[in-house]
C-alpha cells in the first residue's frame, strides 16, 4: 500500500465530539497545535473547533480528505467508514475502543470488511493514533515530541503514549509514531516495511506484547535491519502466562528464548527498559556507526572511568591500553599527573580544550570513545560540551558524551542535543549504547542469512506412532548419522544381530506403548556375549510382555563420544524451533541450551554450537581432541529440516547424540506426531 | 571519638582565599547560604565575606571554633593545624589537595602528626568536604540537597559531588554527606560506625574505589547492617588493574568476587550505578521494611505490568496469583473487564479511588505492592498519587509508587515525595528496590554470624616445602579427612603399603621439585597387583630420578565420589579467602566457584555449597543418592581455619576432594608458603 494518505494526507477529518474532555476535542487540539492545516471536524451537530470548520458527515466536506481519525463510539464506526469510503478517504486511524479487546470480535470483523470494501487501510481500533512530525501531523491523544530520527511503533497505546510523553520531555527526536492497538488491518509488519525506506527515520523503536505471524514478522525485521537498526521491547519475558509448549529439550531454555533467538537472528536489538530504548535510539539516530569494539574512555574522574570500563568489559568491548605512540602524543600536551592509560584520566584539572585534543587523538587508534565529565557545581560544563562536540565534528568518529554533573549540565546537554550530539546520563549508559551499536554493525556486516525451507516429503505418522527402528531409519534417510542397528523379534535373531554388529552391544525394547524405555527395564547395556544377549532378550521380553512387545533393537555399545542433545518443537508464534545443548546431567542442572528458529544451515548450526556456555568441552580441554564440530553442525542442520519435510512431525528429541573426534552418532530418538 | 565537633560545631572557620572563584569563597558561599550562623573567614588579609567576619589567623577568633575547613595551599596546612591546635579546634575538613594523591606522602604524614599532637580529627586531605543538613552545615564545594534519611559517604570528591548535585536535583533527602578523600585520618569505617547510631540517618550510601583494612571494614559493616541498610558502589569490578593474586581455584572467580563475598556476608547491598543507589536509598529511607517476597502488582496497563512481573521473577520475588477470596473482594468493586490476576490490570478506566481500594485489599495478602500508572497526557495524575498515598497511609504496608506518565507527573511525584512516599520512574525499578529490601530484611532476620578466628598453632614451612605425605598429615590433624596413605622409599615398601591398603591403589611421586606430578609421569592409577606395584614404582623412580626423588605415596584407588575442589588464598584487602566449587572439567569451563572470607563455620560452608550453580549435582539428580553435604561443610570449615592456624601458609588447593554418600576424602593437596 501507499502510506502517503496516512502520513502525508491532503486533508484530515476528525470524527468525534468536540466537547472539551472528549477524545475528538483532544485530537483536534493536538492537530491544530501541531500546525497541520487542512483539518475538518465531523460530529452530528457539525460543530467546529477554533478555526477548524465543522461538518455533520465526512461526505459534506468539499475539499479532499485522505485521512480520517475516528473517535466516535464503537457502534458508529462502521457507518463512518461507509461515509469515508464513498468520499474516497484512503486511510483511517480508529481510536475508538470496544472491539475485540472487549470481546466484540464481530464488530471488529465488520469494520474490517467495510474498510476492505472501499480499499481503506487503517490503524486500530483501540489505538492511540499516529504522528508524522515532518508533516506536522499529530493525530494522536499523546504529547508532541520534537522532530528527529527515531520512529516509534507501539502495540500498546498506553506505553506508546508514555514514550511520546518522555520523548517530548527528554527531547528525543521522533520522525513517526504509530500505536496500532488491535492491529486488525495494519500492524507492526507493514510499518516496519514502510519505515525501512523512510528517509527521516534512522532507527525504529518497537514495543510489542504479542505477535501473530512470527515468520512474516522475522522476514520484515530481516529486511529492515539490513537498512537501519530496530530496537525492541517485548514484554512477558518470564511471565508464566505466555509460556509456549516446547519439547523437553526446548522447554529448558524457556519460551521467551524463542523470541530472543528470533530477534538475534534478525539483527534486532532487544532491550528491557524504556530507558535503554531511548539511549539506543539517541545513539543510533545521531552517532556515526561504530566500526569495531576498541573503546577509549576519557574522563576527569577515576572512579566513574573505571565503572565505565567495567561495563565495557562486561559488554564485550575492548578497553585496551593506548599504544606507545598514542601515549606519547597525549603526554605531549597533558599535565604530568594525568593518567595516560585507558581510561585516560585527565583529573579535575582538565579543560574543555583538553577533552577536545584527547578525543581527537584517541579516535585515531580506537573505534569509538566515551567522554565522561563529572564537575563540581561551580564549574561551568559548557566549555566541556563544546570541546567534546568539536572533537566529534572534526573527526567524524563515534564519540559519546556523558556529562554527568556540574554547572549548567541541563543546558549543556540540551545544547549538545540541538547540535546533534546526544549526551548520556552516565558513562556506563553511553558504553552500553556503543556496545550495542557495535553488535548491530557486526550483524550488518555479516549480512542476513536466508535459509531455504525444504519441500515436503510426506507424512510420517500415517500409520500410527513410529517405532524406534523406523524413527532411526527416518533419521538416516535425512543425513543424520545413526549407528548400525538391527531389529530382532526372537532370541536367535537378537544373537545373530549382535554377532553382526560385534560385541559389546546395547539392546532396547521396541513397543509403541513404551516411551521411557529405562523405566520399564527396557534397556540393556554392555552385552558382551551370546549368552548375555539371550538373557537380555528374555528379561526385556518379560518386562514388556503386557505392553504390546514387538521385539528389540540392537546397537553397538558406543563409548568415547561427548554427549549432546538436539530437540525440535513447534512454537505457537514462530513455528519449528531447533534446540541444542550439551548432554548428560549437566544439561538439566545448567539449562545450557540454545534455540534457533528452524531450519538452520551449517553456518547457523555452527553458531549455535559455539554459543553454549560449555562449548569449550566440545572444543576439547585438558588436551582432549576436539569433537567433530563440522559433522555436528551438519547433523543439526539436517535435523532442523525435519518439520518441513514432514508436516505431521510435532516434536523430536535426539538424546543423547554422541560426538566423536570423527563423526557423530545418534544414541536415542523420539519423534512425536503433531497434536 | 565524638563527632559533635565535626557535625554540630559551635563555630566554623574557613581558611582560604575569599576571592570569587577560589575554594574559600565557594565554601563560605555554601555555609552562608545553608544558614549556618557562627562562621569565620581566615586569610592573610583578614578579609570577611558578606556578614562573615575576617581574621588573619584562627587564633584571632574570639568565639569558640570547633571545626575548621581548610582550603589553603598544601604547604600552609601544617601551620594552619598548629594554629587550630593552639586555639582548641577539635575537627578539620582538609579540602586542600597536593598530598599523597600527588606523590607528597611526607606532607600528608606531617599534617597527620600535627593533627595527632593536638587531638584534631580530620577528613581529607584532597576531599570535597561534608554536610549535616540537620545543623545547616554545608562545609563542602558541592550542592545543597534537601533534608532526609540518606547519609552519603564517598571516597571520591567528584563522585560525591555529583551525587549531591543529583540529590538536590531529584530531591533525594540527605542527612549527612562526607567525602573523605585520601582518608589519612577519618575514613569510611569511622563514619559507618558513627552513622549507625545517627537518628537522622535511615540508610547509608557508600561509594568506594579501594580500601585498606578489609577485616575492620567488614566488622564495621556487620555492626551497621544490624541497625540500618548500607548500599555500596565499589568501582573496578572487572578492571585488570585491581586484580589480586588468588590461588588457581580462587582466581577462576575473579578478584572482585572477594568484594562481592565480603559485602554479601556483611548484609551490604551492592549496586552498579548511581541510579540504583538512589532508588534503593529512596526505598529504604521512606518505605516500611519488606516482610517477605510475595509481591502484588497493580497497574492500569497490561504490558508495563508484565514487564514489572518479569523483573520480579528475575529478582526472586513471588508474583503469585491472588487467592479466591482476594479475587472475589476485588471483583466486588472493579469493573468486569479488569484483569483480576497478578498483575491486577484495572485498564485505562481505573480511577485514583480504584488504586486506593485495590492496594488496600492486596496488601492484606501480599508482603508488598507496586502501583504502576501510565496515563495519557490529558489525564491528571494527582488523583492517582492521592489514591496510592491514601492506601500506603491507611495500611502502613510497603507500597511503592511508579507513576510514569500523564498530566502533571512531575508535580505528582514531588507531592508524593513531600508526603514521604517515593515515586519510582518505572515499575521495574520499583520492583528492584522491593526485592533488595526483601533481601536486606532476610539478612537482618538471619542475624550476622561472627566466626571465631582460631589461635595460631605455629609455622608449617620452617624446614622448607611440604611433601605430599606431610601435607596430608597436616590436613588429617585438622579434621580434614584424607584417605589412608603410606610413604614408601623402595619397591618392597611400596608393595607392603599397597597390600596394607588393599588393591587397587594409586601411587604418586614425592619430590620437593615436582608440583605438577602428572606432567612428570609421577602418577600411577589403578595398580592392582604386587607386580604392577613394583613396575609402577620403577617407572616413577626413573621419571623423577633427576628431580630430588624422595619416594612415593600410596593411596587406595577412590571411586564413586563426586569431585569438588577447595582453595585458600590471601587477598590483599581481606586476608584469607576460601573458595569452593564442583570439580572436573566443568569447573574450568563454567567457573562455578564461590568465595567466602575465611574462616567460615559449618553454616557458612553449607551456604557456600548451596550457592554454586551445579549444587543439584551434589544433592543428587536422576535418583542418585545425595552427597554427604554435612561432612563436606565440616571439611570446608576446617580447611578455612588453616591460614589462621599456620601464619606462613600462603595458599592451598585440595583438588579433587571426593564427596561420597557417606564421608569425604581429599584426593590431592598442595600447600604453599606465603611469599
PDB file of N, CA and C in Angstrom, chain A residues 141-143 158-159 162 165-166 207 209 235-239 243 272 275 301 303-304 306-307 310 313-314 374 377 404-405 409 429 582 585-586 588-590 613 617 621-622, chain B residues 141-143 158-159 162 165-166 207 209 235-239 272 275 301 303-304 306-307 310 313-314 374 377 404-406 409 429 582 585-586 588-590 613 617 621-622:
ATOM      1  N   UNK A 141      -3.653  11.031  20.762  1.00  0.00           N
ATOM      2  CA  UNK A 141      -4.022  11.558  22.075  1.00  0.00           C
ATOM      3  C   UNK A 141      -2.792  12.013  22.842  1.00  0.00           C
ATOM      4  N   UNK A 142      -1.649  11.778  22.272  1.00  0.00           N
ATOM      5  CA  UNK A 142      -0.428  11.906  23.064  1.00  0.00           C
ATOM      6  C   UNK A 142       0.276  13.238  22.887  1.00  0.00           C
ATOM      7  N   UNK A 143       1.407  13.317  23.556  1.00  0.00           N
ATOM      8  CA  UNK A 143       2.212  14.535  23.563  1.00  0.00           C
ATOM      9  C   UNK A 143       2.881  14.764  22.216  1.00  0.00           C
ATOM     10  N   UNK A 158      -1.060   2.835  25.730  1.00  0.00           N
ATOM     11  CA  UNK A 158      -0.576   3.426  26.972  1.00  0.00           C
ATOM     12  C   UNK A 158       0.944   3.575  26.949  1.00  0.00           C
ATOM     13  N   UNK A 159       1.620   2.501  26.550  1.00  0.00           N
ATOM     14  CA  UNK A 159       3.079   2.573  26.511  1.00  0.00           C
ATOM     15  C   UNK A 159       3.522   3.550  25.421  1.00  0.00           C
ATOM     16  N   UNK A 162       3.128   6.968  26.744  1.00  0.00           N
ATOM     17  CA  UNK A 162       4.166   7.308  27.722  1.00  0.00           C
ATOM     18  C   UNK A 162       5.485   7.595  27.004  1.00  0.00           C
ATOM     19  N   UNK A 165       5.365  10.964  25.592  1.00  0.00           N
ATOM     20  CA  UNK A 165       5.487  11.917  26.700  1.00  0.00           C
ATOM     21  C   UNK A 165       6.958  12.116  27.068  1.00  0.00           C
ATOM     22  N   UNK A 166       7.666  10.979  27.241  1.00  0.00           N
ATOM     23  CA  UNK A 166       9.084  11.080  27.618  1.00  0.00           C
ATOM     24  C   UNK A 166       9.914  11.678  26.479  1.00  0.00           C
ATOM     25  N   UNK A 207       7.623  -1.530  20.388  1.00  0.00           N
ATOM     26  CA  UNK A 207       7.143  -2.113  21.644  1.00  0.00           C
ATOM     27  C   UNK A 207       6.021  -3.086  21.325  1.00  0.00           C
ATOM     28  N   UNK A 209       3.677  -6.656  22.696  1.00  0.00           N
ATOM     29  CA  UNK A 209       3.303  -7.542  23.804  1.00  0.00           C
ATOM     30  C   UNK A 209       3.055  -8.950  23.302  1.00  0.00           C
ATOM     31  N   UNK A 235       7.457  -7.415  26.039  1.00  0.00           N
ATOM     32  CA  UNK A 235       7.182  -7.714  27.439  1.00  0.00           C
ATOM     33  C   UNK A 235       6.779  -9.173  27.593  1.00  0.00           C
ATOM     34  N   UNK A 236       6.806  -9.641  28.809  1.00  0.00           N
ATOM     35  CA  UNK A 236       6.431 -11.034  29.062  1.00  0.00           C
ATOM     36  C   UNK A 236       7.587 -11.985  28.937  1.00  0.00           C
ATOM     37  N   UNK A 237       8.754 -11.578  29.441  1.00  0.00           N
ATOM     38  CA  UNK A 237       9.926 -12.444  29.329  1.00  0.00           C
ATOM     39  C   UNK A 237       9.772 -13.722  30.123  1.00  0.00           C
ATOM     40  N   UNK A 238       9.365 -13.602  31.373  1.00  0.00           N
ATOM     41  CA  UNK A 238       9.320 -14.790  32.219  1.00  0.00           C
ATOM     42  C   UNK A 238       7.897 -15.157  32.617  1.00  0.00           C
ATOM     43  N   UNK A 239       6.964 -14.307  32.235  1.00  0.00           N
ATOM     44  CA  UNK A 239       5.590 -14.494  32.687  1.00  0.00           C
ATOM     45  C   UNK A 239       5.057 -15.876  32.359  1.00  0.00           C
ATOM     46  N   UNK A 243       3.950 -18.885  28.372  1.00  0.00           N
ATOM     47  CA  UNK A 243       4.835 -19.998  28.038  1.00  0.00           C
ATOM     48  C   UNK A 243       4.247 -20.916  26.986  1.00  0.00           C
ATOM     49  N   UNK A 272      15.380  -4.171  27.687  1.00  0.00           N
ATOM     50  CA  UNK A 272      14.380  -4.488  28.703  1.00  0.00           C
ATOM     51  C   UNK A 272      13.584  -3.276  29.158  1.00  0.00           C
ATOM     52  N   UNK A 275      14.237   3.224  29.238  1.00  0.00           N
ATOM     53  CA  UNK A 275      15.495   3.971  29.327  1.00  0.00           C
ATOM     54  C   UNK A 275      16.512   3.440  28.324  1.00  0.00           C
ATOM     55  N   UNK A 301      37.596  11.938  36.132  1.00  0.00           N
ATOM     56  CA  UNK A 301      37.396  11.362  37.458  1.00  0.00           C
ATOM     57  C   UNK A 301      37.610   9.855  37.395  1.00  0.00           C
ATOM     58  N   UNK A 303      37.118   7.021  39.368  1.00  0.00           N
ATOM     59  CA  UNK A 303      36.110   6.003  39.669  1.00  0.00           C
ATOM     60  C   UNK A 303      35.087   5.822  38.567  1.00  0.00           C
ATOM     61  N   UNK A 304      34.431   6.908  38.129  1.00  0.00           N
ATOM     62  CA  UNK A 304      33.473   6.758  37.038  1.00  0.00           C
ATOM     63  C   UNK A 304      34.105   6.213  35.763  1.00  0.00           C
ATOM     64  N   UNK A 306      36.523   3.987  35.716  1.00  0.00           N
ATOM     65  CA  UNK A 306      36.635   2.544  35.956  1.00  0.00           C
ATOM     66  C   UNK A 306      35.262   1.880  35.856  1.00  0.00           C
ATOM     67  N   UNK A 307      34.227   2.542  36.354  1.00  0.00           N
ATOM     68  CA  UNK A 307      32.882   1.970  36.253  1.00  0.00           C
ATOM     69  C   UNK A 307      32.481   1.803  34.789  1.00  0.00           C
ATOM     70  N   UNK A 310      34.435  -1.138  33.448  1.00  0.00           N
ATOM     71  CA  UNK A 310      33.795  -2.384  33.891  1.00  0.00           C
ATOM     72  C   UNK A 310      32.640  -2.748  32.970  1.00  0.00           C
ATOM     73  N   UNK A 313      33.868  -3.935  29.567  1.00  0.00           N
ATOM     74  CA  UNK A 313      34.352  -5.332  29.559  1.00  0.00           C
ATOM     75  C   UNK A 313      33.179  -6.295  29.595  1.00  0.00           C
ATOM     76  N   UNK A 314      32.223  -5.979  30.443  1.00  0.00           N
ATOM     77  CA  UNK A 314      31.041  -6.827  30.582  1.00  0.00           C
ATOM     78  C   UNK A 314      30.289  -6.935  29.263  1.00  0.00           C
ATOM     79  N   UNK A 374      32.545  14.690  35.194  1.00  0.00           N
ATOM     80  CA  UNK A 374      31.883  14.912  36.481  1.00  0.00           C
ATOM     81  C   UNK A 374      32.436  16.200  37.055  1.00  0.00           C
ATOM     82  N   UNK A 377      29.686  21.772  41.209  1.00  0.00           N
ATOM     83  CA  UNK A 377      28.578  22.609  40.744  1.00  0.00           C
ATOM     84  C   UNK A 377      28.995  24.029  40.357  1.00  0.00           C
ATOM     85  N   UNK A 404      27.913  14.477  33.295  1.00  0.00           N
ATOM     86  CA  UNK A 404      27.000  13.977  34.327  1.00  0.00           C
ATOM     87  C   UNK A 404      26.613  15.017  35.355  1.00  0.00           C
ATOM     88  N   UNK A 405      27.505  15.923  35.671  1.00  0.00           N
ATOM     89  CA  UNK A 405      27.174  16.916  36.694  1.00  0.00           C
ATOM     90  C   UNK A 405      28.057  18.131  36.491  1.00  0.00           C
ATOM     91  N   UNK A 409      24.485  21.720  33.669  1.00  0.00           N
ATOM     92  CA  UNK A 409      24.573  20.438  32.960  1.00  0.00           C
ATOM     93  C   UNK A 409      23.327  20.220  32.088  1.00  0.00           C
ATOM     94  N   UNK A 429      25.992   4.084  30.718  1.00  0.00           N
ATOM     95  CA  UNK A 429      24.906   4.051  29.735  1.00  0.00           C
ATOM     96  C   UNK A 429      25.446   4.374  28.343  1.00  0.00           C
ATOM     97  N   UNK A 582      24.552 -29.298  25.492  1.00  0.00           N
ATOM     98  CA  UNK A 582      25.392 -30.398  25.921  1.00  0.00           C
ATOM     99  C   UNK A 582      24.519 -31.402  26.669  1.00  0.00           C
ATOM    100  N   UNK A 585      24.038 -35.045  32.791  1.00  0.00           N
ATOM    101  CA  UNK A 585      23.329 -34.453  33.927  1.00  0.00           C
ATOM    102  C   UNK A 585      23.510 -32.949  33.978  1.00  0.00           C
ATOM    103  N   UNK A 586      24.601 -32.443  33.413  1.00  0.00           N
ATOM    104  CA  UNK A 586      24.830 -31.007  33.493  1.00  0.00           C
ATOM    105  C   UNK A 586      23.777 -30.209  32.732  1.00  0.00           C
ATOM    106  N   UNK A 588      20.597 -30.685  32.497  1.00  0.00           N
ATOM    107  CA  UNK A 588      19.437 -30.455  33.345  1.00  0.00           C
ATOM    108  C   UNK A 588      19.717 -29.381  34.379  1.00  0.00           C
ATOM    109  N   UNK A 589      20.918 -29.455  34.938  1.00  0.00           N
ATOM    110  CA  UNK A 589      21.242 -28.543  36.029  1.00  0.00           C
ATOM    111  C   UNK A 589      21.524 -27.144  35.490  1.00  0.00           C
ATOM    112  N   UNK A 590      22.238 -27.077  34.385  1.00  0.00           N
ATOM    113  CA  UNK A 590      22.708 -25.768  33.910  1.00  0.00           C
ATOM    114  C   UNK A 590      21.765 -25.137  32.895  1.00  0.00           C
ATOM    115  N   UNK A 613      27.429 -22.308  26.817  1.00  0.00           N
ATOM    116  CA  UNK A 613      28.484 -21.981  27.782  1.00  0.00           C
ATOM    117  C   UNK A 613      29.535 -23.074  27.868  1.00  0.00           C
ATOM    118  N   UNK A 617      34.075 -27.572  26.213  1.00  0.00           N
ATOM    119  CA  UNK A 617      34.148 -29.018  26.388  1.00  0.00           C
ATOM    120  C   UNK A 617      34.096 -29.717  25.035  1.00  0.00           C
ATOM    121  N   UNK A 621      39.212 -29.672  26.117  1.00  0.00           N
ATOM    122  CA  UNK A 621      40.093 -29.024  27.081  1.00  0.00           C
ATOM    123  C   UNK A 621      40.986 -30.075  27.679  1.00  0.00           C
ATOM    124  N   UNK A 622      42.008 -29.634  28.409  1.00  0.00           N
ATOM    125  CA  UNK A 622      42.991 -30.545  29.009  1.00  0.00           C
ATOM    126  C   UNK A 622      43.539 -31.516  27.974  1.00  0.00           C
TER     127      UNK A 622
ATOM    128  N   UNK B 141      32.186  21.845  48.728  1.00  0.00           N
ATOM    129  CA  UNK B 141      32.176  22.548  47.446  1.00  0.00           C
ATOM    130  C   UNK B 141      30.899  22.244  46.682  1.00  0.00           C
ATOM    131  N   UNK B 142      30.079  21.375  47.236  1.00  0.00           N
ATOM    132  CA  UNK B 142      29.007  20.793  46.435  1.00  0.00           C
ATOM    133  C   UNK B 142      27.660  21.463  46.640  1.00  0.00           C
ATOM    134  N   UNK B 143      26.688  20.895  45.975  1.00  0.00           N
ATOM    135  CA  UNK B 143      25.334  21.436  46.007  1.00  0.00           C
ATOM    136  C   UNK B 143      24.670  21.172  47.357  1.00  0.00           C
ATOM    137  N   UNK B 158      34.736  13.866  43.430  1.00  0.00           N
ATOM    138  CA  UNK B 158      33.976  14.128  42.204  1.00  0.00           C
ATOM    139  C   UNK B 158      32.660  13.368  42.215  1.00  0.00           C
ATOM    140  N   UNK B 159      32.727  12.085  42.565  1.00  0.00           N
ATOM    141  CA  UNK B 159      31.500  11.291  42.593  1.00  0.00           C
ATOM    142  C   UNK B 159      30.584  11.787  43.703  1.00  0.00           C
ATOM    143  N   UNK B 162      28.910  14.861  42.541  1.00  0.00           N
ATOM    144  CA  UNK B 162      27.855  14.584  41.564  1.00  0.00           C
ATOM    145  C   UNK B 162      26.626  14.016  42.269  1.00  0.00           C
ATOM    146  N   UNK B 165      24.792  16.776  43.806  1.00  0.00           N
ATOM    147  CA  UNK B 165      24.125  17.524  42.736  1.00  0.00           C
ATOM    148  C   UNK B 165      22.807  16.847  42.359  1.00  0.00           C
ATOM    149  N   UNK B 166      22.879  15.524  42.145  1.00  0.00           N
ATOM    150  CA  UNK B 166      21.668  14.791  41.756  1.00  0.00           C
ATOM    151  C   UNK B 166      20.657  14.748  42.897  1.00  0.00           C
ATOM    152  N   UNK B 207      30.258   5.089  48.497  1.00  0.00           N
ATOM    153  CA  UNK B 207      30.964   4.943  47.223  1.00  0.00           C
ATOM    154  C   UNK B 207      32.446   4.778  47.524  1.00  0.00           C
ATOM    155  N   UNK B 209      36.409   3.288  46.052  1.00  0.00           N
ATOM    156  CA  UNK B 209      37.207   2.826  44.917  1.00  0.00           C
ATOM    157  C   UNK B 209      38.225   1.793  45.369  1.00  0.00           C
ATOM    158  N   UNK B 235      33.721   0.606  42.639  1.00  0.00           N
ATOM    159  CA  UNK B 235      34.109   0.578  41.223  1.00  0.00           C
ATOM    160  C   UNK B 235      35.279  -0.372  41.036  1.00  0.00           C
ATOM    161  N   UNK B 236      35.499  -0.735  39.778  1.00  0.00           N
ATOM    162  CA  UNK B 236      36.612  -1.638  39.494  1.00  0.00           C
ATOM    163  C   UNK B 236      36.227  -3.085  39.555  1.00  0.00           C
ATOM    164  N   UNK B 237      35.021  -3.408  39.062  1.00  0.00           N
ATOM    165  CA  UNK B 237      34.578  -4.798  39.121  1.00  0.00           C
ATOM    166  C   UNK B 237      35.429  -5.718  38.283  1.00  0.00           C
ATOM    167  N   UNK B 238      35.692  -5.314  37.032  1.00  0.00           N
ATOM    168  CA  UNK B 238      36.406  -6.232  36.145  1.00  0.00           C
ATOM    169  C   UNK B 238      37.778  -5.704  35.764  1.00  0.00           C
ATOM    170  N   UNK B 239      38.058  -4.490  36.190  1.00  0.00           N
ATOM    171  CA  UNK B 239      39.288  -3.842  35.738  1.00  0.00           C
ATOM    172  C   UNK B 239      40.529  -4.672  36.037  1.00  0.00           C
ATOM    173  N   UNK B 272      25.361  -1.282  41.015  1.00  0.00           N
ATOM    174  CA  UNK B 272      26.348  -0.920  39.998  1.00  0.00           C
ATOM    175  C   UNK B 272      26.300   0.550  39.617  1.00  0.00           C
ATOM    176  N   UNK B 275      22.000   5.473  39.772  1.00  0.00           N
ATOM    177  CA  UNK B 275      20.542   5.356  39.688  1.00  0.00           C
ATOM    178  C   UNK B 275      20.030   4.301  40.667  1.00  0.00           C
ATOM    179  N   UNK B 301      -2.152  -0.703  32.912  1.00  0.00           N
ATOM    180  CA  UNK B 301      -1.669  -1.012  31.566  1.00  0.00           C
ATOM    181  C   UNK B 301      -0.970  -2.363  31.578  1.00  0.00           C
ATOM    182  N   UNK B 303       1.025  -4.313  29.502  1.00  0.00           N
ATOM    183  CA  UNK B 303       2.429  -4.533  29.173  1.00  0.00           C
ATOM    184  C   UNK B 303       3.378  -4.128  30.284  1.00  0.00           C
ATOM    185  N   UNK B 304       3.280  -2.907  30.773  1.00  0.00           N
ATOM    186  CA  UNK B 304       4.176  -2.500  31.858  1.00  0.00           C
ATOM    187  C   UNK B 304       3.992  -3.352  33.115  1.00  0.00           C
ATOM    188  N   UNK B 306       3.315  -6.574  33.041  1.00  0.00           N
ATOM    189  CA  UNK B 306       4.058  -7.801  32.753  1.00  0.00           C
ATOM    190  C   UNK B 306       5.559  -7.551  32.854  1.00  0.00           C
ATOM    191  N   UNK B 307       6.010  -6.385  32.373  1.00  0.00           N
ATOM    192  CA  UNK B 307       7.442  -6.081  32.477  1.00  0.00           C
ATOM    193  C   UNK B 307       7.876  -6.046  33.946  1.00  0.00           C
ATOM    194  N   UNK B 310       8.018  -9.618  35.139  1.00  0.00           N
ATOM    195  CA  UNK B 310       9.257 -10.243  34.660  1.00  0.00           C
ATOM    196  C   UNK B 310      10.418  -9.903  35.583  1.00  0.00           C
ATOM    197  N   UNK B 313      10.149 -11.721  38.922  1.00  0.00           N
ATOM    198  CA  UNK B 313      10.567 -13.134  38.871  1.00  0.00           C
ATOM    199  C   UNK B 313      12.083 -13.237  38.809  1.00  0.00           C
ATOM    200  N   UNK B 314      12.674 -12.379  37.976  1.00  0.00           N
ATOM    201  CA  UNK B 314      14.131 -12.382  37.818  1.00  0.00           C
ATOM    202  C   UNK B 314      14.822 -12.081  39.149  1.00  0.00           C
ATOM    203  N   UNK B 374       0.342   4.416  34.023  1.00  0.00           N
ATOM    204  CA  UNK B 374       0.738   5.029  32.757  1.00  0.00           C
ATOM    205  C   UNK B 374      -0.466   5.773  32.230  1.00  0.00           C
ATOM    206  N   UNK B 377      -1.491  12.080  28.316  1.00  0.00           N
ATOM    207  CA  UNK B 377      -1.081  13.386  28.831  1.00  0.00           C
ATOM    208  C   UNK B 377      -2.236  14.266  29.283  1.00  0.00           C
ATOM    209  N   UNK B 404       4.260   6.860  35.961  1.00  0.00           N
ATOM    210  CA  UNK B 404       5.286   7.014  34.933  1.00  0.00           C
ATOM    211  C   UNK B 404       4.991   8.125  33.949  1.00  0.00           C
ATOM    212  N   UNK B 405       3.732   8.348  33.657  1.00  0.00           N
ATOM    213  CA  UNK B 405       3.419   9.384  32.684  1.00  0.00           C
ATOM    214  C   UNK B 405       2.002   9.854  32.916  1.00  0.00           C
ATOM    215  N   UNK B 406       1.651  10.964  32.281  1.00  0.00           N
ATOM    216  CA  UNK B 406       0.334  11.558  32.462  1.00  0.00           C
ATOM    217  C   UNK B 406       0.480  13.031  32.780  1.00  0.00           C
ATOM    218  N   UNK B 409       2.857  14.753  35.905  1.00  0.00           N
ATOM    219  CA  UNK B 409       3.546  13.640  36.570  1.00  0.00           C
ATOM    220  C   UNK B 409       4.685  14.143  37.453  1.00  0.00           C
ATOM    221  N   UNK B 429      11.889  -0.573  38.181  1.00  0.00           N
ATOM    222  CA  UNK B 429      12.808  -0.008  39.178  1.00  0.00           C
ATOM    223  C   UNK B 429      12.203  -0.111  40.573  1.00  0.00           C
ATOM    224  N   UNK B 582      32.523 -27.151  42.211  1.00  0.00           N
ATOM    225  CA  UNK B 582      32.470 -28.515  41.725  1.00  0.00           C
ATOM    226  C   UNK B 582      33.762 -28.800  40.960  1.00  0.00           C
ATOM    227  N   UNK B 585      36.190 -31.214  34.687  1.00  0.00           N
ATOM    228  CA  UNK B 585      36.415 -30.274  33.592  1.00  0.00           C
ATOM    229  C   UNK B 585      35.384 -29.156  33.598  1.00  0.00           C
ATOM    230  N   UNK B 586      34.211 -29.403  34.163  1.00  0.00           N
ATOM    231  CA  UNK B 586      33.180 -28.378  34.140  1.00  0.00           C
ATOM    232  C   UNK B 586      33.570 -27.138  34.944  1.00  0.00           C
ATOM    233  N   UNK B 588      36.431 -25.692  35.224  1.00  0.00           N
ATOM    234  CA  UNK B 588      37.225 -24.789  34.392  1.00  0.00           C
ATOM    235  C   UNK B 588      36.362 -24.036  33.412  1.00  0.00           C
ATOM    236  N   UNK B 589      35.425 -24.749  32.819  1.00  0.00           N
ATOM    237  CA  UNK B 589      34.612 -24.149  31.771  1.00  0.00           C
ATOM    238  C   UNK B 589      33.577 -23.205  32.360  1.00  0.00           C
ATOM    239  N   UNK B 590      32.969 -23.618  33.446  1.00  0.00           N
ATOM    240  CA  UNK B 590      31.833 -22.850  33.975  1.00  0.00           C
ATOM    241  C   UNK B 590      32.239 -21.840  35.031  1.00  0.00           C
ATOM    242  N   UNK B 613      26.094 -23.087  41.107  1.00  0.00           N
ATOM    243  CA  UNK B 613      25.037 -23.398  40.142  1.00  0.00           C
ATOM    244  C   UNK B 613      24.802 -24.896  40.022  1.00  0.00           C
ATOM    245  N   UNK B 617      23.753 -31.249  41.466  1.00  0.00           N
ATOM    246  CA  UNK B 617      24.529 -32.459  41.232  1.00  0.00           C
ATOM    247  C   UNK B 617      24.995 -33.051  42.562  1.00  0.00           C
ATOM    248  N   UNK B 621      20.799 -35.946  41.429  1.00  0.00           N
ATOM    249  CA  UNK B 621      19.693 -35.882  40.486  1.00  0.00           C
ATOM    250  C   UNK B 621      19.551 -37.236  39.832  1.00  0.00           C
ATOM    251  N   UNK B 622      18.461 -37.430  39.120  1.00  0.00           N
ATOM    252  CA  UNK B 622      18.179 -38.715  38.469  1.00  0.00           C
ATOM    253  C   UNK B 622      18.292 -39.874  39.450  1.00  0.00           C
TER     254      UNK B 622
END
